[in-house]
mmCIF file of C-alpha atoms in Angstrom:
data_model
loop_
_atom_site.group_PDB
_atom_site.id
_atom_site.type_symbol
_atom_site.label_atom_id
_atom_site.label_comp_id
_atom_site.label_asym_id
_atom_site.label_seq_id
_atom_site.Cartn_x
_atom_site.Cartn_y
_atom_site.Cartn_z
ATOM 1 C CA UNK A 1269 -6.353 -74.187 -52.011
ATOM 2 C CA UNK A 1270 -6.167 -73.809 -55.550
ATOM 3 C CA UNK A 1271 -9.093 -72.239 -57.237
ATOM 4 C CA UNK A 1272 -9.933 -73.721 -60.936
ATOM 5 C CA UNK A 1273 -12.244 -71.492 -62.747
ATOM 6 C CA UNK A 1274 -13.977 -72.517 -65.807
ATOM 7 C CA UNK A 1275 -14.884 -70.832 -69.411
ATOM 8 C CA UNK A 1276 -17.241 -70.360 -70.318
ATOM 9 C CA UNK A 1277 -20.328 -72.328 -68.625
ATOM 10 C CA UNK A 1278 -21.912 -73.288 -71.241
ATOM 11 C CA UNK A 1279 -21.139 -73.095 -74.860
ATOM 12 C CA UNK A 1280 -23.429 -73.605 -78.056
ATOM 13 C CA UNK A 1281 -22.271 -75.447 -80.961
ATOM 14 C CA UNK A 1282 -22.842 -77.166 -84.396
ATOM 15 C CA UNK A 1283 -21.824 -80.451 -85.071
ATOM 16 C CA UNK A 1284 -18.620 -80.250 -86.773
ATOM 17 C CA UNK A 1285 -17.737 -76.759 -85.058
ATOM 18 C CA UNK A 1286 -15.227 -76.671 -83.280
ATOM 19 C CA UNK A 1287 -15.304 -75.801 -79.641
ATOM 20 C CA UNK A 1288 -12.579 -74.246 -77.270
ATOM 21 C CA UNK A 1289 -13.041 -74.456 -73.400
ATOM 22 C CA UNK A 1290 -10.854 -72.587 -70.863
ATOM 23 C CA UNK A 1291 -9.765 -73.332 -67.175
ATOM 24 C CA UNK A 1292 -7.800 -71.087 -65.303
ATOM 25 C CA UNK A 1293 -5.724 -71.579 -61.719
ATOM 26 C CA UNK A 1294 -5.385 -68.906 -59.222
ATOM 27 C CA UNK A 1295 -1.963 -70.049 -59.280
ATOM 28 C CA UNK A 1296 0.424 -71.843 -61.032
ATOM 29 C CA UNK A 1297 -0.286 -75.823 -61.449
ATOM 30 C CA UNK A 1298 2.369 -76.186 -63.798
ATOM 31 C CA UNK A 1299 1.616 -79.040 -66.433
ATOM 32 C CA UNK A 1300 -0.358 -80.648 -63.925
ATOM 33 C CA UNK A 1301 -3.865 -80.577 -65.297
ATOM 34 C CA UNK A 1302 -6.456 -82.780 -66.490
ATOM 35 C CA UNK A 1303 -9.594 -82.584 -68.497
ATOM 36 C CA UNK A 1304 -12.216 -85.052 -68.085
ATOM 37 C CA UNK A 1305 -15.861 -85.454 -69.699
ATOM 38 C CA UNK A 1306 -19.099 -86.589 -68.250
ATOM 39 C CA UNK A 1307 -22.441 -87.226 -69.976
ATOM 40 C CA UNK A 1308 -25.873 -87.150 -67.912
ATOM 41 C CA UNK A 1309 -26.200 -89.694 -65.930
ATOM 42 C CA UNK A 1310 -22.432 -91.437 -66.750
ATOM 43 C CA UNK A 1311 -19.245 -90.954 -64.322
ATOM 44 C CA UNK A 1312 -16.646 -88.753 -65.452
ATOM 45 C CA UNK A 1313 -14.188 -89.979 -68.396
ATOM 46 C CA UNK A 1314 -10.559 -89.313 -68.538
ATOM 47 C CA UNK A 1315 -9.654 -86.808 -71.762
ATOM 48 C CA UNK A 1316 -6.345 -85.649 -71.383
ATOM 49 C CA UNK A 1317 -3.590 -85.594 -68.571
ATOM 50 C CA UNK A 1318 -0.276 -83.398 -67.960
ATOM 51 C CA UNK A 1319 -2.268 -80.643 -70.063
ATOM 52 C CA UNK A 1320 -1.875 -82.274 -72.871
ATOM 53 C CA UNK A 1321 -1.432 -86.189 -73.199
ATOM 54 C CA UNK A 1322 -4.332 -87.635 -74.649
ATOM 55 C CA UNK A 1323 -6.004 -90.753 -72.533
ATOM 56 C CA UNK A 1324 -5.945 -94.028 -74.061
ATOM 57 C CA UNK A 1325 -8.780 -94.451 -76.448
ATOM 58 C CA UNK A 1326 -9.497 -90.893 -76.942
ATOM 59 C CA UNK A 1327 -10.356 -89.278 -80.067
ATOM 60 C CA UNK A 1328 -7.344 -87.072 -81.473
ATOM 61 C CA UNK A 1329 -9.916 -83.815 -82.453
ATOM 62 C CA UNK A 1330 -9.818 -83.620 -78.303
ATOM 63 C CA UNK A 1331 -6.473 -81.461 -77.491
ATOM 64 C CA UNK A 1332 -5.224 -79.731 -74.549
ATOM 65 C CA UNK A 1333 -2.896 -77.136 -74.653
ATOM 66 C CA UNK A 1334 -1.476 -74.990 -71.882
ATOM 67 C CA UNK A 1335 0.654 -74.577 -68.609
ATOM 68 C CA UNK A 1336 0.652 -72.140 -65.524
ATOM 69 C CA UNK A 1337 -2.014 -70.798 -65.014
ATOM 70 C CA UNK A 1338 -4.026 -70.876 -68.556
ATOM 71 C CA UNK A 1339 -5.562 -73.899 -70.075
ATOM 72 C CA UNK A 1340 -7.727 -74.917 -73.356
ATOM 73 C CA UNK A 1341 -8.971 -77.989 -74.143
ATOM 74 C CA UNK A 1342 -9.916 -78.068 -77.540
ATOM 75 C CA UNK A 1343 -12.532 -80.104 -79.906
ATOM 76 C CA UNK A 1344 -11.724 -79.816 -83.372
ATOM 77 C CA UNK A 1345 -14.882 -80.743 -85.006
ATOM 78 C CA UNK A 1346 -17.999 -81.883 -82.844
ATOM 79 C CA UNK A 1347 -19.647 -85.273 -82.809
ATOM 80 C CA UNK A 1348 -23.102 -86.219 -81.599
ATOM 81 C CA UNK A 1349 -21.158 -88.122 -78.857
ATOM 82 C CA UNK A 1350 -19.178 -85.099 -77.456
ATOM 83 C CA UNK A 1351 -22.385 -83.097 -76.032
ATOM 84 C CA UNK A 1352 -21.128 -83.274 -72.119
ATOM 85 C CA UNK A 1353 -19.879 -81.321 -69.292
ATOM 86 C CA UNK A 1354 -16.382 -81.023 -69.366
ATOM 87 C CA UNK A 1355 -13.749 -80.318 -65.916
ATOM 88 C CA UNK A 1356 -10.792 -79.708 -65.378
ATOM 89 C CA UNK A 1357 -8.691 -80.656 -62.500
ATOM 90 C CA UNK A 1358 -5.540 -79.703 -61.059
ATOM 91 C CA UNK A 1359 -2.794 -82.244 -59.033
ATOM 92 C CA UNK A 1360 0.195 -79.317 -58.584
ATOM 93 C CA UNK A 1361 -0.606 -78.447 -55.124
ATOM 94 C CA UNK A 1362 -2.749 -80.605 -53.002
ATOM 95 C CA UNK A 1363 -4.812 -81.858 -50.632
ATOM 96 C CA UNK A 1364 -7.343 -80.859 -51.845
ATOM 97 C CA UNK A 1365 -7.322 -81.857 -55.533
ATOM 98 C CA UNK A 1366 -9.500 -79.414 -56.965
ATOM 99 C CA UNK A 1367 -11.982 -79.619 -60.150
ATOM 100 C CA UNK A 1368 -13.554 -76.342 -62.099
ATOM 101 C CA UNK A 1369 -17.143 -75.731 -62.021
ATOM 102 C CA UNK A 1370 -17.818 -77.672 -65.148
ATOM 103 C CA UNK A 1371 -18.347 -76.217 -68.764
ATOM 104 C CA UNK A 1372 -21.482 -77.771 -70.628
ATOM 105 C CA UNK A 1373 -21.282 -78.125 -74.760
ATOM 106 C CA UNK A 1374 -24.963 -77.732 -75.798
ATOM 107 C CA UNK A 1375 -25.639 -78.267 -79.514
ATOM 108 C CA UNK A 1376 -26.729 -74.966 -81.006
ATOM 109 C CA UNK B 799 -10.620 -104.508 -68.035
ATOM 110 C CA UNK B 800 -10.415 -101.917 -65.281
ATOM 111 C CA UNK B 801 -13.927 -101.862 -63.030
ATOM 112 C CA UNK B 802 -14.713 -100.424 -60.299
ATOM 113 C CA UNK B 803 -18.089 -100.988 -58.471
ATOM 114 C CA UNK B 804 -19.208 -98.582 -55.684
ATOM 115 C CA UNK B 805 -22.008 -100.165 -53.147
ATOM 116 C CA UNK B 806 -23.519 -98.977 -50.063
ATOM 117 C CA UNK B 807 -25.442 -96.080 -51.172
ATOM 118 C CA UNK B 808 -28.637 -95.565 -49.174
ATOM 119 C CA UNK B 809 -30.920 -92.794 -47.596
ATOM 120 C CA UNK B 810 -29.789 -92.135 -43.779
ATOM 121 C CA UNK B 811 -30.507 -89.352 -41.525
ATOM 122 C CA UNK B 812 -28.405 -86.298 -40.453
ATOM 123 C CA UNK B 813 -26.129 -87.676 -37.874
ATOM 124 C CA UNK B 814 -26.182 -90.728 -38.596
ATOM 125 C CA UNK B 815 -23.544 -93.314 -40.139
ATOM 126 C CA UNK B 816 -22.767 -95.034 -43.592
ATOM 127 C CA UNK B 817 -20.284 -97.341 -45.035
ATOM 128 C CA UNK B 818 -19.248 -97.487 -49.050
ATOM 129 C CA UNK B 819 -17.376 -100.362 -50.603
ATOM 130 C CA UNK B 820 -15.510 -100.280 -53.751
ATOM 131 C CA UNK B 821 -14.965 -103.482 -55.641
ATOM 132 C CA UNK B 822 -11.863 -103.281 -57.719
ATOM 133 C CA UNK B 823 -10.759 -105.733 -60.935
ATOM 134 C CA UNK B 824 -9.075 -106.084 -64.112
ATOM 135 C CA UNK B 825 -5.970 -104.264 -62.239
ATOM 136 C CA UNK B 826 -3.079 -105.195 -59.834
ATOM 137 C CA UNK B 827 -5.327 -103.295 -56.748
ATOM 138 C CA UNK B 828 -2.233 -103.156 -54.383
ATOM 139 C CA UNK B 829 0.274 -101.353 -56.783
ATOM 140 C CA UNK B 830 -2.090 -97.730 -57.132
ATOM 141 C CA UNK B 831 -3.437 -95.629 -55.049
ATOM 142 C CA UNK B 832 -7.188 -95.184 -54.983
ATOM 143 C CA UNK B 833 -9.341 -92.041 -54.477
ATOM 144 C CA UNK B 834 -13.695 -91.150 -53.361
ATOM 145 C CA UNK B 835 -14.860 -88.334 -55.332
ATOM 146 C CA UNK B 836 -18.003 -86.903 -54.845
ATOM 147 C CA UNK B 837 -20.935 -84.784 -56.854
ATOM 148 C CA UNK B 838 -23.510 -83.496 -55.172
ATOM 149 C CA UNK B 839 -27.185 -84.347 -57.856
ATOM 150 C CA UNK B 840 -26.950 -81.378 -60.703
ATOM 151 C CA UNK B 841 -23.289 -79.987 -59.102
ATOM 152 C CA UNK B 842 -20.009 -80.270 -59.823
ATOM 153 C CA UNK B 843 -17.284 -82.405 -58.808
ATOM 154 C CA UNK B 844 -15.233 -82.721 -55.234
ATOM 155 C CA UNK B 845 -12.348 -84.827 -54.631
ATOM 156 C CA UNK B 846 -13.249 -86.316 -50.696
ATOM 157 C CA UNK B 847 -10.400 -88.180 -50.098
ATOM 158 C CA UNK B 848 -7.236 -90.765 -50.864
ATOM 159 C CA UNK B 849 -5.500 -93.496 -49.771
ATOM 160 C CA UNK B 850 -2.171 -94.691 -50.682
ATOM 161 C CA UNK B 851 -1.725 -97.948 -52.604
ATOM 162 C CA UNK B 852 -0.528 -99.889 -48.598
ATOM 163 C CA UNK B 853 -2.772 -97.878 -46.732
ATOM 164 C CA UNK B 854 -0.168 -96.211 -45.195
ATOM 165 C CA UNK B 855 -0.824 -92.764 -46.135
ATOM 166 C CA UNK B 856 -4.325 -91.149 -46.279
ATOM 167 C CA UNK B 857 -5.798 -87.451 -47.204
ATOM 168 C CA UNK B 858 -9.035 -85.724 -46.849
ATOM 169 C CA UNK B 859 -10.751 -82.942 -47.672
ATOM 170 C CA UNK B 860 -11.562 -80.366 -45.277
ATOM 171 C CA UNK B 861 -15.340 -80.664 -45.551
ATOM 172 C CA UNK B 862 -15.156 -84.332 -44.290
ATOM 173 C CA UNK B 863 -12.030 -84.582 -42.004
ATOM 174 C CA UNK B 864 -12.447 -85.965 -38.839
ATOM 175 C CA UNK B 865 -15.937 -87.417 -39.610
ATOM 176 C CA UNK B 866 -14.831 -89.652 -43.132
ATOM 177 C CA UNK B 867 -12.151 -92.334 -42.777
ATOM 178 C CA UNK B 868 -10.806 -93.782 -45.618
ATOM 179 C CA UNK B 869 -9.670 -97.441 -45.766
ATOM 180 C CA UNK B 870 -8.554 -100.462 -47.822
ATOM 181 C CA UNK B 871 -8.367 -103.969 -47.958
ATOM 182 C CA UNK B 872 -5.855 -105.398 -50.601
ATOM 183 C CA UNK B 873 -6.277 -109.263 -49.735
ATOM 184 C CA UNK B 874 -10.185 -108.654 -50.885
ATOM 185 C CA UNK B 875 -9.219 -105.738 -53.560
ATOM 186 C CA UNK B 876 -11.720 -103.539 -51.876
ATOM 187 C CA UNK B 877 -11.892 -99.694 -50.871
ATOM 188 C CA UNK B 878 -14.076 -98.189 -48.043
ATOM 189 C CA UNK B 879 -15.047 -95.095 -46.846
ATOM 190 C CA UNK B 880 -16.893 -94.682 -43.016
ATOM 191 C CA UNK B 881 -18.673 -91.932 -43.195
ATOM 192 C CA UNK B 882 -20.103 -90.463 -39.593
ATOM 193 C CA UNK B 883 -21.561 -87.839 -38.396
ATOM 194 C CA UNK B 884 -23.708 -87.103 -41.807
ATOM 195 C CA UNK B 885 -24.691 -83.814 -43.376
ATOM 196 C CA UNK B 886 -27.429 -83.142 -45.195
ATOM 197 C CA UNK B 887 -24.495 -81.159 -47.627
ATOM 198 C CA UNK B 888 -22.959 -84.473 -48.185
ATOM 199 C CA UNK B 889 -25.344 -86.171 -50.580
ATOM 200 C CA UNK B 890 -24.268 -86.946 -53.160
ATOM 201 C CA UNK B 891 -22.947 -90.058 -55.675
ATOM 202 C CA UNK B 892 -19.839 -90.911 -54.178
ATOM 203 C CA UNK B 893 -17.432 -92.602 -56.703
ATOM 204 C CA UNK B 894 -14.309 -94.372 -56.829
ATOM 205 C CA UNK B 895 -11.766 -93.235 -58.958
ATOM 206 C CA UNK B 896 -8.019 -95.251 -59.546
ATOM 207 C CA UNK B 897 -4.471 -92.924 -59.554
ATOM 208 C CA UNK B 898 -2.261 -93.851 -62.062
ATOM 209 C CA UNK B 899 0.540 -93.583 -59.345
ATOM 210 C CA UNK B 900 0.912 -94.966 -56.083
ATOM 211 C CA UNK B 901 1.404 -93.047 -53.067
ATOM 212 C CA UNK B 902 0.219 -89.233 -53.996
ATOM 213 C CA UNK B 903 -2.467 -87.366 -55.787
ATOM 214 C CA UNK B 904 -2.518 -86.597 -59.339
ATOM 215 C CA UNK B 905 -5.539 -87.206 -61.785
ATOM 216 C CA UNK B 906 -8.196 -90.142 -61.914
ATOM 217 C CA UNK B 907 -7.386 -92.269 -64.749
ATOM 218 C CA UNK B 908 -10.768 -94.868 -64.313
ATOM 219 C CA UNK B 909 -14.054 -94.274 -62.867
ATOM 220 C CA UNK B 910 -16.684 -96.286 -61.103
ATOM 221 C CA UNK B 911 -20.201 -95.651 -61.771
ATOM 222 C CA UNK B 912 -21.136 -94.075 -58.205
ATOM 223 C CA UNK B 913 -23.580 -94.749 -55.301
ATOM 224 C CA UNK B 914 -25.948 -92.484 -54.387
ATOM 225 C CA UNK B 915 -26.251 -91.349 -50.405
ATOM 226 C CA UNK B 916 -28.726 -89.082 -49.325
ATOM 227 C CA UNK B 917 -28.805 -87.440 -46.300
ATOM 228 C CA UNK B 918 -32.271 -86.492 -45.247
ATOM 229 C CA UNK B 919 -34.682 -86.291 -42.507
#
């Protein structure tokens, strides 16, 4: 099973900060990653697929960038709206499909 | 519009058995496979289980194989999951989540909102 480890747990910010998570994969997942966002009380929300392909109707400040083992998803300037728990998720090697712990953005 | 809506959420005790639905529109239901992904209140997320988009092919996680079977119904655009032989560990909300592909895992590109099972005493 592939272990997805998160970066880190919770991160403070300002509104129009920008705000850099991490995921890493005890091995390699390739390009095969996704990043997803969930606010309290919501389901999760697709961000960004194949490390970094942008779901449809997502903002461009969300980015993803990496491959391997080492992954960032990136929020170039913070909105009201983007204070969530973010996961990432891996489909390289499976079952199981296997999420990170989560990484909340607090506002600082 | 893609929806999903999970039902069948309820409070049942340890041992005991549960069905979900998923209701499924706005998509063509029999080209994708479909997945149940669960989140225990306050966790994180766990992918349970999938089904391919004929039924044909179905996975599980370890921590519900052999007591979770997965199941579909593409006349009625529905998705089911038996669940026996409860836990206590498995509450959670359960939700469905749509593949953008059809026969293997990758990523969940729509969400439904979740039912909530609790398994208590």
């Amino acid at each position: 099973e592939i272990v997805m480890t998160q970066s880190p747990g919770t991160l403070s910010v300002s509104p129009g900060e920008r705000a850099t998570l991490s995921c890493r994969a005890s091995q390699s997942v390739s390009s095969n990653l996704a990043w997803y966002q969930q606010k309290r009380g919501q389901a999760p929300r697709l961000l960004i697929y194949d490390a970094s392909t942008r779901a449809t109707g997502i903002p461009a400040r969300f980015s993803g960038s990496g491959s391997g083992t080492e992954f960032t998803l990136t929020i170039s300037s913070l909105q009201s709206e983007d204070f969530a728990v973010y996961y990432c998720q891996q489909y390289n090697n499976w079952p199981p499909l296997t999420f990170g712990g989560g990484a909340k953005v607090q506002i600082k | 519009e893609v929806q999903l809506v999970e039902s069948g959420g309820v409070v049942v005790q340890p041992g005991g058995s549960l069905r979900l639905s998923c209701a499924a529109s706005g998509f063509s239901f029999d080209d994708y496979a479909i997945h149940w992904v669960r989140q225990a209140p306050g966790k994180g997320l766990e992918w349970v289980s999938l089904i391919s988009r004929d039924g044909e092919s179905t996975y599980y996680a370890d921590s519900v194989k052999g007591r979770f079977t997965i199941s579909r119904d593409n006349s009625k655009n529905s998705l089911y999951l038996q669940m026996n032989s409860l836990r206590t560990e498995d509450t959670a909300f359960y939700y469905c989540a749509k593949d953008p592909g059809r026969y293997t895992g990758s990523y969940f590109d729509y969400w439904g909102q979740g039912t909530l099972v609790t398994v208590s005493s």
